[in-house]
Amino acid sequence: MLTVKRTALAVMMISALLSGMANAAEKATPVFTPEQEARIGEVAKDWLIAHPDVLVVVSQKLQAQQQEEQQRSMTAAAIQNQAALLNDKGTPSYGPTDAKVTVVGFFDYQCIYCARLAPELEKIIKANPKTRFVFKEFPIFGQRWPASLSAAKTGLQVWQQKGADAYLKYHNALYATGHNEGKLTAGDISTAAKAVGLSAKTAPDVQETLDGINTLAQQLGFSGTPALVVMPATGASADNVTVIPGFTSAAALQVAIDKAAVNGEK
């Protein structure tokens, strides 16, 4: 299936190139007769069919160019939305408020890749005590699995009612259940919330915060989870901001933190 998609992309790219050549030819003095042009087209088509590896190479190059453009676009959007990423008081955070570097993560408790990222992130948090970590509850599976949305709301309530340490404990406890992709239960959420002392009777309304996170994710071009942004508190630029739209390792995340630290200590 992937090969077919790449071939289709390559055909589109080659078609666009041939179209551009045709338009240019219309403006210039004709070099070939219509019959000759038709024959050249047939020969080129037959050659490409006989050498499909060329289509794969072209499609790979096109895909790489698209990814690079997407990365530049997301990085620019992150810099433009730095205040929303770093300064939303309704969003949970852990670490010093005056940190030189911040790691912002968008995640869903039902996302299997978020679950795989959780232990990697735990390693990074322990290894970087001077770095601040911001947790954007982004329950993209809320309509499919109600526990996704419920867990996100409860997490925000824990943050607002009990603070950073309680939130991180709740956050890690849900991933420690190993219940993702629709397996998280109301019992799992209740157990984790009770363990950190959340009072359901006085839990605040957090819908506005969730709506704001969803809007921010759209502005950044994030359609899935996990998604990470690593940036310095000041002097953010394309050279020191890293956007990671997907799973990553602790080692890769550390590289991003080190890059952002050019403006100060980690």
PDB file of C-alpha atoms in Angstrom:
ATOM      1  CA  MET A   1       0.000   0.000   0.000  1.00  0.00           C
ATOM      2  CA  LEU A   2       2.847   2.384   0.891  1.00  0.00           C
ATOM      3  CA  THR A   3       4.567   1.680  -2.436  1.00  0.00           C
ATOM      4  CA  VAL A   4       1.338   2.430  -4.294  1.00  0.00           C
ATOM      5  CA  LYS A   5       0.941   5.746  -2.460  1.00  0.00           C
ATOM      6  CA  ARG A   6       4.529   6.710  -3.171  1.00  0.00           C
ATOM      7  CA  THR A   7       4.121   5.780  -6.821  1.00  0.00           C
ATOM      8  CA  ALA A   8       0.985   7.895  -7.004  1.00  0.00           C
ATOM      9  CA  LEU A   9       2.847  10.838  -5.502  1.00  0.00           C
ATOM     10  CA  ALA A  10       5.651  10.405  -7.974  1.00  0.00           C
ATOM     11  CA  VAL A  11       3.244  10.261 -10.906  1.00  0.00           C
ATOM     12  CA  MET A  12       1.612  13.459  -9.669  1.00  0.00           C
ATOM     13  CA  MET A  13       4.996  15.150  -9.385  1.00  0.00           C
ATOM     14  CA  ILE A  14       6.094  14.031 -12.853  1.00  0.00           C
ATOM     15  CA  SER A  15       2.730  15.029 -14.313  1.00  0.00           C
ATOM     16  CA  ALA A  16       3.094  18.489 -12.813  1.00  0.00           C
ATOM     17  CA  LEU A  17       6.576  18.759 -14.279  1.00  0.00           C
ATOM     18  CA  LEU A  18       5.407  17.667 -17.723  1.00  0.00           C
ATOM     19  CA  SER A  19       2.473  20.075 -17.494  1.00  0.00           C
ATOM     20  CA  GLY A  20       4.843  22.921 -16.708  1.00  0.00           C
ATOM     21  CA  MET A  21       7.030  21.962 -19.657  1.00  0.00           C
ATOM     22  CA  ALA A  22       3.978  21.851 -21.884  1.00  0.00           C
ATOM     23  CA  ASN A  23       2.876  25.318 -20.816  1.00  0.00           C
ATOM     24  CA  ALA A  24       6.344  26.657 -21.460  1.00  0.00           C
ATOM     25  CA  ALA A  25       6.371  24.979 -24.850  1.00  0.00           C
ATOM     26  CA  GLU A  26       3.136  26.712 -25.800  1.00  0.00           C
ATOM     27  CA  LYS A  27       4.769  30.085 -25.249  1.00  0.00           C
ATOM     28  CA  ALA A  28       7.921  29.179 -27.137  1.00  0.00           C
ATOM     29  CA  THR A  29       8.525  28.228 -30.743  1.00  0.00           C
ATOM     30  CA  PRO A  30       7.402  24.580 -31.250  1.00  0.00           C
ATOM     31  CA  VAL A  31      10.360  22.192 -31.328  1.00  0.00           C
ATOM     32  CA  PHE A  32       8.438  18.981 -32.019  1.00  0.00           C
ATOM     33  CA  THR A  33       5.395  18.236 -34.099  1.00  0.00           C
ATOM     34  CA  PRO A  34       2.250  17.048 -32.248  1.00  0.00           C
ATOM     35  CA  GLU A  35       2.915  13.539 -33.537  1.00  0.00           C
ATOM     36  CA  GLN A  36       6.494  13.632 -32.207  1.00  0.00           C
ATOM     37  CA  GLU A  37       5.353  14.941 -28.819  1.00  0.00           C
ATOM     38  CA  ALA A  38       2.793  12.160 -28.558  1.00  0.00           C
ATOM     39  CA  ARG A  39       5.436   9.556 -29.367  1.00  0.00           C
ATOM     40  CA  ILE A  40       7.860  11.052 -26.801  1.00  0.00           C
ATOM     41  CA  GLY A  41       5.109  10.805 -24.185  1.00  0.00           C
ATOM     42  CA  GLU A  42       4.541   7.147 -24.996  1.00  0.00           C
ATOM     43  CA  VAL A  43       8.261   6.380 -24.789  1.00  0.00           C
ATOM     44  CA  ALA A  44       8.571   8.195 -21.448  1.00  0.00           C
ATOM     45  CA  LYS A  45       5.549   6.339 -20.056  1.00  0.00           C
ATOM     46  CA  ASP A  46       6.890   2.951 -21.161  1.00  0.00           C
ATOM     47  CA  TRP A  47      10.311   3.766 -19.691  1.00  0.00           C
ATOM     48  CA  LEU A  48       8.846   4.718 -16.318  1.00  0.00           C
ATOM     49  CA  ILE A  49       6.778   1.527 -16.227  1.00  0.00           C
ATOM     50  CA  ALA A  50       9.917  -0.474 -16.963  1.00  0.00           C
ATOM     51  CA  HIS A  51      11.883   1.409 -14.255  1.00  0.00           C
ATOM     52  CA  PRO A  52       9.502   1.765 -11.263  1.00  0.00           C
ATOM     53  CA  ASP A  53      12.481   2.336  -8.953  1.00  0.00           C
ATOM     54  CA  VAL A  54      12.736   5.844 -10.405  1.00  0.00           C
ATOM     55  CA  LEU A  55       9.177   6.561  -9.284  1.00  0.00           C
ATOM     56  CA  VAL A  56      10.040   5.355  -5.788  1.00  0.00           C
ATOM     57  CA  VAL A  57      13.089   7.651  -5.612  1.00  0.00           C
ATOM     58  CA  VAL A  58      11.073  10.625  -6.825  1.00  0.00           C
ATOM     59  CA  SER A  59       8.233   9.925  -4.386  1.00  0.00           C
ATOM     60  CA  GLN A  60      10.684   9.563  -1.500  1.00  0.00           C
ATOM     61  CA  LYS A  61      12.219  12.916  -2.342  1.00  0.00           C
ATOM     62  CA  LEU A  62       8.797  14.514  -2.563  1.00  0.00           C
ATOM     63  CA  GLN A  63       7.780  12.993   0.766  1.00  0.00           C
ATOM     64  CA  ALA A  64      10.972  14.288   2.413  1.00  0.00           C
ATOM     65  CA  GLN A  65      10.324  17.769   1.053  1.00  0.00           C
ATOM     66  CA  GLN A  66       6.768  17.695   2.386  1.00  0.00           C
ATOM     67  CA  GLN A  67       7.968  16.596   5.825  1.00  0.00           C
ATOM     68  CA  GLU A  68      10.586  19.344   5.928  1.00  0.00           C
ATOM     69  CA  GLU A  69       7.986  21.939   4.999  1.00  0.00           C
ATOM     70  CA  GLN A  70       5.603  20.613   7.640  1.00  0.00           C
ATOM     71  CA  GLN A  71       8.366  20.748  10.251  1.00  0.00           C
ATOM     72  CA  ARG A  72       9.197  24.368   9.373  1.00  0.00           C
ATOM     73  CA  SER A  73       5.523  25.305   9.523  1.00  0.00           C
ATOM     74  CA  MET A  74       4.994  23.687  12.939  1.00  0.00           C
ATOM     75  CA  THR A  75       8.167  25.247  14.325  1.00  0.00           C
ATOM     76  CA  ALA A  76       7.100  28.713  13.173  1.00  0.00           C
ATOM     77  CA  ALA A  77       3.650  28.146  14.708  1.00  0.00           C
ATOM     78  CA  ALA A  78       5.207  27.047  18.007  1.00  0.00           C
ATOM     79  CA  ILE A  79       7.306  30.207  18.189  1.00  0.00           C
ATOM     80  CA  GLN A  80       4.272  32.338  17.359  1.00  0.00           C
ATOM     81  CA  ASN A  81       2.216  30.606  20.070  1.00  0.00           C
ATOM     82  CA  GLN A  82       4.944  30.484  22.722  1.00  0.00           C
ATOM     83  CA  ALA A  83       2.869  32.313  25.335  1.00  0.00           C
ATOM     84  CA  ALA A  84      -0.026  29.860  25.016  1.00  0.00           C
ATOM     85  CA  LEU A  85       2.375  26.930  25.184  1.00  0.00           C
ATOM     86  CA  LEU A  86       4.226  28.108  28.287  1.00  0.00           C
ATOM     87  CA  ASN A  87       2.011  30.457  30.284  1.00  0.00           C
ATOM     88  CA  ASP A  88      -1.456  28.887  30.541  1.00  0.00           C
ATOM     89  CA  LYS A  89      -2.069  28.574  34.297  1.00  0.00           C
ATOM     90  CA  GLY A  90      -4.843  26.051  33.704  1.00  0.00           C
ATOM     91  CA  THR A  91      -2.380  23.622  32.111  1.00  0.00           C
ATOM     92  CA  PRO A  92      -0.459  21.227  34.406  1.00  0.00           C
ATOM     93  CA  SER A  93       3.273  21.739  34.696  1.00  0.00           C
ATOM     94  CA  TYR A  94       6.108  20.238  36.689  1.00  0.00           C
ATOM     95  CA  GLY A  95       9.493  21.745  37.414  1.00  0.00           C
ATOM     96  CA  PRO A  96      10.872  25.211  38.210  1.00  0.00           C
ATOM     97  CA  THR A  97       8.780  28.144  36.996  1.00  0.00           C
ATOM     98  CA  ASP A  98      11.962  30.018  36.076  1.00  0.00           C
ATOM     99  CA  ALA A  99      13.376  27.156  33.984  1.00  0.00           C
ATOM    100  CA  LYS A 100      15.418  28.118  30.944  1.00  0.00           C
ATOM    101  CA  VAL A 101      13.955  25.257  28.898  1.00  0.00           C
ATOM    102  CA  THR A 102      10.429  23.854  28.736  1.00  0.00           C
ATOM    103  CA  VAL A 103       9.141  20.610  27.248  1.00  0.00           C
ATOM    104  CA  VAL A 104       5.472  20.813  26.255  1.00  0.00           C
ATOM    105  CA  GLY A 105       3.630  17.569  25.559  1.00  0.00           C
ATOM    106  CA  PHE A 106       0.195  16.973  24.000  1.00  0.00           C
ATOM    107  CA  PHE A 107      -1.145  13.537  24.892  1.00  0.00           C
ATOM    108  CA  ASP A 108      -4.152  11.259  25.320  1.00  0.00           C
ATOM    109  CA  TYR A 109      -4.330   8.577  28.014  1.00  0.00           C
ATOM    110  CA  GLN A 110      -5.807   6.132  25.477  1.00  0.00           C
ATOM    111  CA  CYS A 111      -3.048   6.678  22.894  1.00  0.00           C
ATOM    112  CA  ILE A 112      -0.735   3.661  22.753  1.00  0.00           C
ATOM    113  CA  TYR A 113       2.211   5.758  21.575  1.00  0.00           C
ATOM    114  CA  CYS A 114       1.669   8.160  24.466  1.00  0.00           C
ATOM    115  CA  ALA A 115       1.775   5.133  26.752  1.00  0.00           C
ATOM    116  CA  ARG A 116       5.088   4.089  25.227  1.00  0.00           C
ATOM    117  CA  LEU A 117       6.414   7.618  25.598  1.00  0.00           C
ATOM    118  CA  ALA A 118       5.437   7.887  29.291  1.00  0.00           C
ATOM    119  CA  PRO A 119       8.400   5.902  30.705  1.00  0.00           C
ATOM    120  CA  GLU A 120      10.787   7.732  28.359  1.00  0.00           C
ATOM    121  CA  LEU A 121       9.454  11.029  29.660  1.00  0.00           C
ATOM    122  CA  GLU A 122       9.861   9.853  33.255  1.00  0.00           C
ATOM    123  CA  LYS A 123      13.554   9.258  32.556  1.00  0.00           C
ATOM    124  CA  ILE A 124      13.920  12.736  31.071  1.00  0.00           C
ATOM    125  CA  ILE A 125      12.153  14.418  33.993  1.00  0.00           C
ATOM    126  CA  LYS A 126      14.474  12.737  36.489  1.00  0.00           C
ATOM    127  CA  ALA A 127      17.571  13.581  34.428  1.00  0.00           C
ATOM    128  CA  ASN A 128      16.637  17.255  33.959  1.00  0.00           C
ATOM    129  CA  PRO A 129      15.553  18.766  37.295  1.00  0.00           C
ATOM    130  CA  LYS A 130      16.096  22.306  35.986  1.00  0.00           C
ATOM    131  CA  THR A 131      13.760  21.786  33.006  1.00  0.00           C
ATOM    132  CA  ARG A 132      10.044  22.549  33.185  1.00  0.00           C
ATOM    133  CA  PHE A 133       7.512  20.109  31.774  1.00  0.00           C
ATOM    134  CA  VAL A 134       4.048  21.197  30.607  1.00  0.00           C
ATOM    135  CA  PHE A 135       1.278  18.650  30.055  1.00  0.00           C
ATOM    136  CA  LYS A 136      -1.413  19.513  27.521  1.00  0.00           C
ATOM    137  CA  GLU A 137      -4.398  17.199  27.965  1.00  0.00           C
ATOM    138  CA  PHE A 138      -5.493  16.511  24.380  1.00  0.00           C
ATOM    139  CA  PRO A 139      -8.098  13.695  24.411  1.00  0.00           C
ATOM    140  CA  ILE A 140      -8.367  13.059  20.684  1.00  0.00           C
ATOM    141  CA  PHE A 141     -10.033   9.688  21.316  1.00  0.00           C
ATOM    142  CA  GLY A 142     -12.745  11.188  23.530  1.00  0.00           C
ATOM    143  CA  GLN A 143     -15.568  10.472  21.102  1.00  0.00           C
ATOM    144  CA  ARG A 144     -14.483   6.879  20.584  1.00  0.00           C
ATOM    145  CA  TRP A 145     -13.632   6.084  24.196  1.00  0.00           C
ATOM    146  CA  PRO A 146     -15.321   8.190  26.912  1.00  0.00           C
ATOM    147  CA  ALA A 147     -12.565   7.364  29.411  1.00  0.00           C
ATOM    148  CA  SER A 148     -10.180   9.394  27.272  1.00  0.00           C
ATOM    149  CA  LEU A 149     -12.102  12.607  27.936  1.00  0.00           C
ATOM    150  CA  SER A 150     -12.902  11.710  31.540  1.00  0.00           C
ATOM    151  CA  ALA A 151      -9.243  11.020  32.335  1.00  0.00           C
ATOM    152  CA  ALA A 152      -8.193  14.324  30.773  1.00  0.00           C
ATOM    153  CA  LYS A 153     -10.750  16.342  32.739  1.00  0.00           C
ATOM    154  CA  THR A 154      -9.828  14.576  35.968  1.00  0.00           C
ATOM    155  CA  GLY A 155      -6.158  15.283  35.347  1.00  0.00           C
ATOM    156  CA  LEU A 156      -6.835  18.999  34.966  1.00  0.00           C
ATOM    157  CA  GLN A 157      -8.941  18.940  38.130  1.00  0.00           C
ATOM    158  CA  VAL A 158      -6.129  17.229  40.043  1.00  0.00           C
ATOM    159  CA  TRP A 159      -3.725  19.915  38.845  1.00  0.00           C
ATOM    160  CA  GLN A 160      -5.953  22.811  39.852  1.00  0.00           C
ATOM    161  CA  GLN A 161      -6.940  21.320  43.184  1.00  0.00           C
ATOM    162  CA  LYS A 162      -3.826  19.458  44.347  1.00  0.00           C
ATOM    163  CA  GLY A 163      -0.853  20.854  42.397  1.00  0.00           C
ATOM    164  CA  ALA A 164       2.137  19.598  40.419  1.00  0.00           C
ATOM    165  CA  ASP A 165       3.297  16.595  42.470  1.00  0.00           C
ATOM    166  CA  ALA A 166      -0.222  15.160  42.701  1.00  0.00           C
ATOM    167  CA  TYR A 167      -0.803  15.698  39.000  1.00  0.00           C
ATOM    168  CA  LEU A 168       2.400  13.933  37.942  1.00  0.00           C
ATOM    169  CA  LYS A 169       1.551  11.022  40.251  1.00  0.00           C
ATOM    170  CA  TYR A 170      -1.933  10.774  38.719  1.00  0.00           C
ATOM    171  CA  HIS A 171      -0.542  11.087  35.183  1.00  0.00           C
ATOM    172  CA  ASN A 172       2.003   8.312  35.653  1.00  0.00           C
ATOM    173  CA  ALA A 173      -0.490   6.087  37.498  1.00  0.00           C
ATOM    174  CA  LEU A 174      -2.885   6.027  34.551  1.00  0.00           C
ATOM    175  CA  TYR A 175      -0.152   5.042  32.110  1.00  0.00           C
ATOM    176  CA  ALA A 176       1.144   2.459  34.590  1.00  0.00           C
ATOM    177  CA  THR A 177      -2.181   0.594  34.303  1.00  0.00           C
ATOM    178  CA  GLY A 178      -1.219  -0.407  30.769  1.00  0.00           C
ATOM    179  CA  HIS A 179      -4.838   0.222  29.788  1.00  0.00           C
ATOM    180  CA  ASN A 180      -4.880   2.101  26.492  1.00  0.00           C
ATOM    181  CA  GLU A 181      -6.785   1.937  23.202  1.00  0.00           C
ATOM    182  CA  GLY A 182     -10.185   1.741  24.908  1.00  0.00           C
ATOM    183  CA  LYS A 183      -9.152  -0.342  27.911  1.00  0.00           C
ATOM    184  CA  LEU A 184      -8.922   2.440  30.503  1.00  0.00           C
ATOM    185  CA  THR A 185     -11.838   2.219  32.939  1.00  0.00           C
ATOM    186  CA  ALA A 186     -13.709   4.623  35.177  1.00  0.00           C
ATOM    187  CA  GLY A 187     -12.305   2.580  38.053  1.00  0.00           C
ATOM    188  CA  ASP A 188      -8.744   3.208  36.896  1.00  0.00           C
ATOM    189  CA  ILE A 189      -9.384   6.954  36.819  1.00  0.00           C
ATOM    190  CA  SER A 190     -11.154   6.984  40.191  1.00  0.00           C
ATOM    191  CA  THR A 191      -8.388   4.968  41.855  1.00  0.00           C
ATOM    192  CA  ALA A 192      -5.658   7.274  40.553  1.00  0.00           C
ATOM    193  CA  ALA A 193      -7.618  10.389  41.555  1.00  0.00           C
ATOM    194  CA  LYS A 194      -8.343   9.121  45.058  1.00  0.00           C
ATOM    195  CA  ALA A 195      -4.690   8.188  45.528  1.00  0.00           C
ATOM    196  CA  VAL A 196      -3.738  11.873  45.211  1.00  0.00           C
ATOM    197  CA  GLY A 197      -6.645  13.130  47.315  1.00  0.00           C
ATOM    198  CA  LEU A 198      -8.886  14.691  44.665  1.00  0.00           C
ATOM    199  CA  SER A 199     -12.213  15.846  46.070  1.00  0.00           C
ATOM    200  CA  ALA A 200     -14.838  15.240  43.394  1.00  0.00           C
ATOM    201  CA  LYS A 201     -17.358  17.449  45.202  1.00  0.00           C
ATOM    202  CA  THR A 202     -15.218  20.552  44.817  1.00  0.00           C
ATOM    203  CA  ALA A 203     -13.565  19.657  41.481  1.00  0.00           C
ATOM    204  CA  PRO A 204     -13.448  22.718  39.198  1.00  0.00           C
ATOM    205  CA  ASP A 205     -14.928  23.001  35.711  1.00  0.00           C
ATOM    206  CA  VAL A 206     -12.054  22.520  33.258  1.00  0.00           C
ATOM    207  CA  GLN A 207     -13.886  22.540  29.911  1.00  0.00           C
ATOM    208  CA  GLU A 208     -12.569  25.980  28.989  1.00  0.00           C
ATOM    209  CA  THR A 209      -8.996  24.784  29.474  1.00  0.00           C
ATOM    210  CA  LEU A 210      -9.650  21.714  27.319  1.00  0.00           C
ATOM    211  CA  ASP A 211     -11.157  23.879  24.579  1.00  0.00           C
ATOM    212  CA  GLY A 212      -8.130  26.156  24.672  1.00  0.00           C
ATOM    213  CA  ILE A 213      -5.734  23.227  24.327  1.00  0.00           C
ATOM    214  CA  ASN A 214      -7.691  21.886  21.370  1.00  0.00           C
ATOM    215  CA  THR A 215      -7.558  25.275  19.653  1.00  0.00           C
ATOM    216  CA  LEU A 216      -3.827  25.563  20.314  1.00  0.00           C
ATOM    217  CA  ALA A 217      -3.190  22.081  18.894  1.00  0.00           C
ATOM    218  CA  GLN A 218      -4.994  23.063  15.695  1.00  0.00           C
ATOM    219  CA  GLN A 219      -2.929  26.243  15.410  1.00  0.00           C
ATOM    220  CA  LEU A 220       0.240  24.180  15.741  1.00  0.00           C
ATOM    221  CA  GLY A 221      -0.897  21.676  13.125  1.00  0.00           C
ATOM    222  CA  PHE A 222      -1.169  18.760  15.578  1.00  0.00           C
ATOM    223  CA  SER A 223      -3.805  16.204  14.626  1.00  0.00           C
ATOM    224  CA  GLY A 224      -2.532  13.301  16.700  1.00  0.00           C
ATOM    225  CA  THR A 225      -0.722  12.351  19.873  1.00  0.00           C
ATOM    226  CA  PRO A 226       1.845  12.415  21.248  1.00  0.00           C
ATOM    227  CA  ALA A 227       3.222  15.739  20.063  1.00  0.00           C
ATOM    228  CA  LEU A 228       6.082  17.571  21.758  1.00  0.00           C
ATOM    229  CA  VAL A 229       7.533  21.054  21.632  1.00  0.00           C
ATOM    230  CA  VAL A 230      10.887  21.792  23.245  1.00  0.00           C
ATOM    231  CA  MET A 231      11.809  25.466  23.500  1.00  0.00           C
ATOM    232  CA  PRO A 232      13.744  27.985  25.585  1.00  0.00           C
ATOM    233  CA  ALA A 233      11.843  30.407  27.805  1.00  0.00           C
ATOM    234  CA  THR A 234      13.334  33.337  25.891  1.00  0.00           C
ATOM    235  CA  GLY A 235      14.974  33.810  22.520  1.00  0.00           C
ATOM    236  CA  ALA A 236      13.027  31.073  20.785  1.00  0.00           C
ATOM    237  CA  SER A 237      14.033  30.585  17.149  1.00  0.00           C
ATOM    238  CA  ALA A 238      14.076  27.944  14.444  1.00  0.00           C
ATOM    239  CA  ASP A 239      17.593  27.058  15.618  1.00  0.00           C
ATOM    240  CA  ASN A 240      16.666  26.137  19.189  1.00  0.00           C
ATOM    241  CA  VAL A 241      13.018  25.024  19.016  1.00  0.00           C
ATOM    242  CA  THR A 242      12.249  21.373  18.285  1.00  0.00           C
ATOM    243  CA  VAL A 243       8.799  20.068  17.359  1.00  0.00           C
ATOM    244  CA  ILE A 244       8.294  16.307  17.535  1.00  0.00           C
ATOM    245  CA  PRO A 245       4.942  15.198  16.060  1.00  0.00           C
ATOM    246  CA  GLY A 246       4.943  11.626  17.286  1.00  0.00           C
ATOM    247  CA  PHE A 247       6.711   9.110  19.502  1.00  0.00           C
ATOM    248  CA  THR A 248      10.328   9.754  20.401  1.00  0.00           C
ATOM    249  CA  SER A 249      12.992   8.305  22.657  1.00  0.00           C
ATOM    250  CA  ALA A 250      14.512   9.739  25.828  1.00  0.00           C
ATOM    251  CA  ALA A 251      17.803  10.159  23.960  1.00  0.00           C
ATOM    252  CA  ALA A 252      16.233  12.190  21.146  1.00  0.00           C
ATOM    253  CA  LEU A 253      14.324  14.290  23.645  1.00  0.00           C
ATOM    254  CA  GLN A 254      17.532  14.996  25.536  1.00  0.00           C
ATOM    255  CA  VAL A 255      19.139  16.239  22.329  1.00  0.00           C
ATOM    256  CA  ALA A 256      16.234  18.644  21.858  1.00  0.00           C
ATOM    257  CA  ILE A 257      16.560  19.909  25.441  1.00  0.00           C
ATOM    258  CA  ASP A 258      20.282  20.454  24.997  1.00  0.00           C
ATOM    259  CA  LYS A 259      19.654  22.390  21.786  1.00  0.00           C
ATOM    260  CA  ALA A 260      17.144  24.639  23.496  1.00  0.00           C
ATOM    261  CA  ALA A 261      19.527  25.231  26.380  1.00  0.00           C
ATOM    262  CA  VAL A 262      21.711  27.564  24.326  1.00  0.00           C
ATOM    263  CA  ASN A 263      19.924  30.398  26.135  1.00  0.00           C
ATOM    264  CA  GLY A 264      20.681  29.116  29.606  1.00  0.00           C
ATOM    265  CA  GLU A 265      21.164  26.093  31.844  1.00  0.00           C
ATOM    266  CA  LYS A 266      18.947  23.052  31.581  1.00  0.00           C
TER     267      LYS A 266
END
